[in-house]
Amino acid sequence: MSDDAATQELAALPGDALREGVVQALRDALGDALLDSLIKPNDDVWVRVRTDAWVQAGHVLRDTVGCDYFCFLSGIDWMPSPFGRGEDDPTAPAPERDSTIKQGYAGGDTRMQVFARVTNLSKHFGVTIKADVADDAPAIDSWIPVYAGANWHERECHEMFGIGFNGHPDLRNMYLPTDFEGHPLRKDFPLLARLVKPWPGIVDVEPLPGDDAEEGEAS
Amino acid sequence: MVLASDIQVAQNVGFAIIALTMIIAGVGVIAARNVVHAALSLVVVMAGAAANYVLLSAEFVAVTQVLVYIGAVMVLFLFGVMLTRAQVGKDAEVNNKNAVVAAPVALLLFGVLAYVLLKGFSDDKIAATTGNGAKPQDTAAISDLIFKPYLLPFWALSFVLLAAVIGAIVLARKD
Amino acid sequence: MLAVDLPYWAQSLLRVLGGTVAVLLPAGTIVYLFLFKMMSFMQSRLGPMEAGPYGSMQLFAEVGKWLQKEDLAPDGADKRIYRMAPLVVLVSTFLLVAVVPFGPDAYFTNFDAGVFYMLAVSSISTLGILMAGWSSANKYSLLGGLRAAGQLIAYELPMVLAVLGVVIQAGTMNLQQIVVKQNSDSIFGWDGLGNPYILTQFIGFAIFMIAVQAELTQTPFDMPIAESELVSGYMTEYSGFRFLIFFIAEFATAGVFSLIASVLFLGGWGVPFSWFGWDAATGSVDNWMNVAGPIIMITKMMVLSGIIMWVRFSYPRFREDQLQRFAWKVLIPVSLLNIMLTAILKVAF
Amino acid sequence: MTDLADRQKLSYIAAQAADARLNVELETEGMTLNIGPQHPATHGTLRIIVRLDGEQVVWAEPSAGYMHRGYEKLTEVRTFPQVTALVNRIDWLGSFANEVPFILAAEKLMEIEAPPRAQWIRTILFELSRIANVGLFLGDLGVQLGAVTPVFMAFRDREHVLNLIEGATGGRFHPNFDRIGGLKDDLPAGWIAETKQVMKKLRNFCTEMEDLLFGNEIFQSRLRGIGVIPAEVAKQYGLSGANLRASGVDWDLRRDQSLPLAYDKVDWKVWTHPDGDSFARCWIRLQETRESTLIVDQLLDTMPSGPIMAKVPRIIKVPEGEAWVSTENPLGEMGYYVVSKGDLGPFRVKIRSASFNNISIVPWVLRGVYVPDVISILASLYFILGDIDR
């Protein structure tokens, strides 16, 4: 979104300097624990910190950068799903799929990452912060001492991705039964509805106004 | 022996029914295996007493009985019981072995009371109500008694009650 | 005099029938007129329209529905007490109506201590509510029952104190005589209106109506029921005709309390006696008042219960600590003040 | 009656006492009360376990998940246009508002922007769904506090708004009207004039609510000083929307971020309240409903003409990247963190729903209150089950 009218208001702000300031503040405080960062000018900023600097980064963000508003915390599994997008006929043999893990903005070294977003309410910007979690024993320190609201988000993340949060008082399941096995949002957790019968949804493409070319490949 | 014509049949039948109910309920009070059941049986006993007062043409006392004992005392009693030990079903701790001692005491008490009552009132009869509403003891007479000759005891009693209430508040508040 | 000519059994039968009518009729009218129709109009909807013209038969349909329903009792409930509780509440209503005079001779009983009796039997319903709350074996019901008991005890007191003002002014506790007094008295020598106590005992009237609202556990005092919170409190587990009995008792009691309020404050069955040149001291009230009286009473009852329902549908509810505070810190002091004032004025004039 | 500051202090003391009691060992046998999953106050299937001492809450724990539908997983097997049908069902009272941030996120990744008319209509429908949602809240508030009448008025006037949404989109509850690059259709004839009428009715409704509920002594005494959330705590827990503004934080995503919506073209006010109690939260919502009607009126007056759809490819493939877009939904900040791998569908969508954060403060705010206040605080926090469980 780099168009003129919509960004007029943001242009009045310090803009890039503002977000570069955020990254600089984190670099000053964390040193080489700040692994990577990405700034989209006048739009958003991503940073990635080392796993052991996660809580410290939270403190810096809250106290130095002024992002005292906690938005959310969640996890992401960068492994491509071995089941594809569930559009194939389950009776046919599974096609060959590329399974190379490719992380998103601000890079990454592991299959799973934790990411969170905090917002500075007075200067009107947000920061997305990411951290890797180890493949063999995914765990990271809890953010509750920094942002009390992280409690439920970490519970959800633990339930959905199996990521442990050291120091969390109560990592019970929120949604699923206590004895549920597996972590549903991991990519290797199959969505069974798609595995037992073919999904017809993909062919549903509706024509658009002013679009007279009707020879779409999927119609 | 009194003659059959002297007995007001309806009244006696009524008394028999009420008395029987009260006895059954009275046994219920001590035999019930649940505190709430016992308390509710006690309510029936109280109500029976009130009904007996009506039979004795003492309406004011009957109404007072209902207001004070059923409406206030028993409700507070139940309130307390339900707040503290409110489980539904049988309660093992209600009855204990002291029944052996209690039975003779109760019998003795019954004997003494019956003797005193018979001795004191055996031949007295309450005058029948006369025609339209005139009672042997009407409300005005009772209030005259309380507020004229017995005013001082009444006040003394009131002060004692007040002291008791304040004392209860002082005891209940820890701070 | 109609009643005198009848044999005892016929009189008794008439009284039982009359009592049933006096309980069910107000309940039915209040439910249909106020609960179904007035509430609907206040809420910009029509209310029941299908059964009968303007849904007037809806009530019977509802009763039929409830009678058909299964009489359920929770597994853990104390069944005997659970089944008895609604009846206790209803009995209280019937006992209450017994004392209301509907005309010079149209009464069920003429107690000397009528006011006292009325206050005494109205407290019996508390017992039924406690029984219902406890025996349902449901935490919501228990909370509701306990709240109800606390509330009814708290509001019994201002009610008694409010009535005391009337008793002092009338100099009698007999409801029949209170009616006669109000209609034969005069206000500073002018007897065009009699002396309905709503004028001189207005504070008492207001307190009485507030206490009635609380005794009936109607909004804003419906903490014990609190359907959005305690899920109808002590009635949670009831179904079928036992719920119906609670329901009838609730609205019948509203009617009976309105009747009592109109006896105490609005002149009861009477019209100002001076209009017809009556002098009640010599018993000159005409016999046709025995027919006109009930109609007058019902009219006054409808007005008062209309107000009760009106308040019920417009107000949110108090929290129970606010409700207790209101009773003990506002209503009781004010009603004590009212008694003092009345006593002083009574002695002065 | 104590004044507000005193009551806030009292509620603070009560909360501290509750903490202390929990930490020591309960002296008396407390009662554990299950509010929900089937309970009228939770309007949905939220379950709140409260431990009581008398009628005071010592400890409370919401237990969600009775309606978990796993939308985050489902989005991974849907195409981008299909996802809107899913997210419609998150906050089911303000469905259209759920679609907007997702569509905007997809548009951001594709670097396209809807034409002005589409932006205007989007904003109008967004505000209409806010009115439909919050209007119902105002009525429901009465029911939670025992006043039965307001809810019918709310339903009556919400009906007009639903009719408008139906007229424009064809769906009353789940419009599924937003498309990447614009909207499905233009507005029908006569819609604008009717909307103006309805907005007038809704302003009347707001005044009615002000008279019937907010001016009521009992209503105020039930809500003032109850459930106080200081601004610091609110920010820590990520409260959003009216809940945050009621704590005195002047933050509204409609104003404070730049999105291709028409909010910066109209003149409107962000309401805040310094108290942070239940009353403030409800009051803010009332003011916002009225403000929304004014926004809609102004937007209707300045509606540009033109196409409602940008030029988008026939088969939508979203370029690789990550985008976070959140909007000020009726319940608060609703955002989508969309990760795309250049495929037909998203690689991962993190749905940040408002109620999840708003309700996560419940264990904190319920300490030391009475059972009736549990209901009023829950009502004033205003959650929708689908928005918690997703």
PDB file of C-alpha atoms in Angstrom, chain C residues 39 42-45 139-140 142-143 147 219-220 222-223 227-231 312-322 325, chain D residues 31-36 39-41 55 143-149 152-153 156 216 218-219 221-222 226 370-373 375:
ATOM      1  CA  MET C  39     -45.394  -5.305  28.210  1.00  0.00           C
ATOM      2  CA  MET C  42     -44.146  -1.049  25.765  1.00  0.00           C
ATOM      3  CA  GLN C  43     -41.684  -3.105  23.776  1.00  0.00           C
ATOM      4  CA  SER C  44     -43.194  -2.158  20.428  1.00  0.00           C
ATOM      5  CA  ARG C  45     -44.645  -5.543  19.625  1.00  0.00           C
ATOM      6  CA  LYS C 139     -26.335 -23.967  43.265  1.00  0.00           C
ATOM      7  CA  TYR C 140     -28.202 -21.297  41.354  1.00  0.00           C
ATOM      8  CA  LEU C 142     -29.754 -22.209  46.487  1.00  0.00           C
ATOM      9  CA  LEU C 143     -28.264 -18.792  45.860  1.00  0.00           C
ATOM     10  CA  ARG C 147     -31.182 -14.134  48.355  1.00  0.00           C
ATOM     11  CA  THR C 219     -37.758  -5.887  39.051  1.00  0.00           C
ATOM     12  CA  PRO C 220     -35.943  -3.782  40.315  1.00  0.00           C
ATOM     13  CA  ASP C 222     -35.729  -9.439  41.342  1.00  0.00           C
ATOM     14  CA  MET C 223     -32.262 -10.462  42.435  1.00  0.00           C
ATOM     15  CA  GLU C 227     -33.024 -14.834  34.969  1.00  0.00           C
ATOM     16  CA  SER C 228     -29.967 -13.465  33.212  1.00  0.00           C
ATOM     17  CA  GLU C 229     -27.782 -14.294  36.130  1.00  0.00           C
ATOM     18  CA  LEU C 230     -29.166 -16.988  38.417  1.00  0.00           C
ATOM     19  CA  VAL C 231     -31.271 -18.445  35.622  1.00  0.00           C
ATOM     20  CA  ARG C 312     -41.116  -4.093  36.523  1.00  0.00           C
ATOM     21  CA  PHE C 313     -40.841  -3.707  32.788  1.00  0.00           C
ATOM     22  CA  SER C 314     -38.903  -0.461  32.796  1.00  0.00           C
ATOM     23  CA  TYR C 315     -36.243  -0.844  35.453  1.00  0.00           C
ATOM     24  CA  PRO C 316     -33.007  -2.757  35.663  1.00  0.00           C
ATOM     25  CA  ARG C 317     -32.370  -4.629  38.873  1.00  0.00           C
ATOM     26  CA  PHE C 318     -30.499  -3.767  42.020  1.00  0.00           C
ATOM     27  CA  ARG C 319     -27.585  -5.776  43.224  1.00  0.00           C
ATOM     28  CA  GLU C 320     -28.506  -7.469  46.467  1.00  0.00           C
ATOM     29  CA  ASP C 321     -26.175  -5.474  48.672  1.00  0.00           C
ATOM     30  CA  GLN C 322     -27.614  -2.280  47.226  1.00  0.00           C
ATOM     31  CA  ARG C 325     -28.742  -1.077  51.917  1.00  0.00           C
TER      32      ARG C 325
ATOM     33  CA  MET D  31     -18.586 -22.675  46.608  1.00  0.00           C
ATOM     34  CA  THR D  32     -17.528 -23.300  43.048  1.00  0.00           C
ATOM     35  CA  LEU D  33     -20.125 -22.044  40.637  1.00  0.00           C
ATOM     36  CA  ASN D  34     -20.157 -22.873  36.987  1.00  0.00           C
ATOM     37  CA  ILE D  35     -21.509 -20.003  34.949  1.00  0.00           C
ATOM     38  CA  GLY D  36     -22.157 -21.604  31.634  1.00  0.00           C
ATOM     39  CA  HIS D  39     -26.195 -19.705  30.710  1.00  0.00           C
ATOM     40  CA  PRO D  40     -28.184 -16.695  29.561  1.00  0.00           C
ATOM     41  CA  ALA D  41     -25.470 -14.237  30.523  1.00  0.00           C
ATOM     42  CA  GLU D  55     -21.322 -14.134  46.998  1.00  0.00           C
ATOM     43  CA  VAL D 143     -31.457  -7.743  29.868  1.00  0.00           C
ATOM     44  CA  GLN D 144     -28.266  -8.622  31.696  1.00  0.00           C
ATOM     45  CA  LEU D 145     -29.229  -6.095  34.337  1.00  0.00           C
ATOM     46  CA  GLY D 146     -32.848  -7.204  34.475  1.00  0.00           C
ATOM     47  CA  ALA D 147     -34.504  -4.563  32.307  1.00  0.00           C
ATOM     48  CA  VAL D 148     -36.390  -6.499  29.673  1.00  0.00           C
ATOM     49  CA  THR D 149     -37.700  -3.664  27.556  1.00  0.00           C
ATOM     50  CA  PHE D 152     -36.855  -5.360  22.103  1.00  0.00           C
ATOM     51  CA  MET D 153     -36.184  -1.808  21.046  1.00  0.00           C
ATOM     52  CA  ARG D 156     -36.648  -3.455  16.416  1.00  0.00           C
ATOM     53  CA  ASN D 216     -31.392   5.395  35.310  1.00  0.00           C
ATOM     54  CA  ILE D 218     -30.149   1.839  39.374  1.00  0.00           C
ATOM     55  CA  PHE D 219     -28.352   1.260  36.099  1.00  0.00           C
ATOM     56  CA  SER D 221     -25.263   2.317  40.574  1.00  0.00           C
ATOM     57  CA  ARG D 222     -24.947  -1.169  39.118  1.00  0.00           C
ATOM     58  CA  ILE D 226     -17.555  -1.788  38.997  1.00  0.00           C
ATOM     59  CA  TYR D 370     -20.067 -10.032  43.585  1.00  0.00           C
ATOM     60  CA  VAL D 371     -21.877 -12.583  41.471  1.00  0.00           C
ATOM     61  CA  PRO D 372     -24.264 -10.016  39.952  1.00  0.00           C
ATOM     62  CA  ASP D 373     -21.251  -7.938  38.954  1.00  0.00           C
ATOM     63  CA  ILE D 375     -22.731 -10.626  34.790  1.00  0.00           C
TER      64      ILE D 375
END
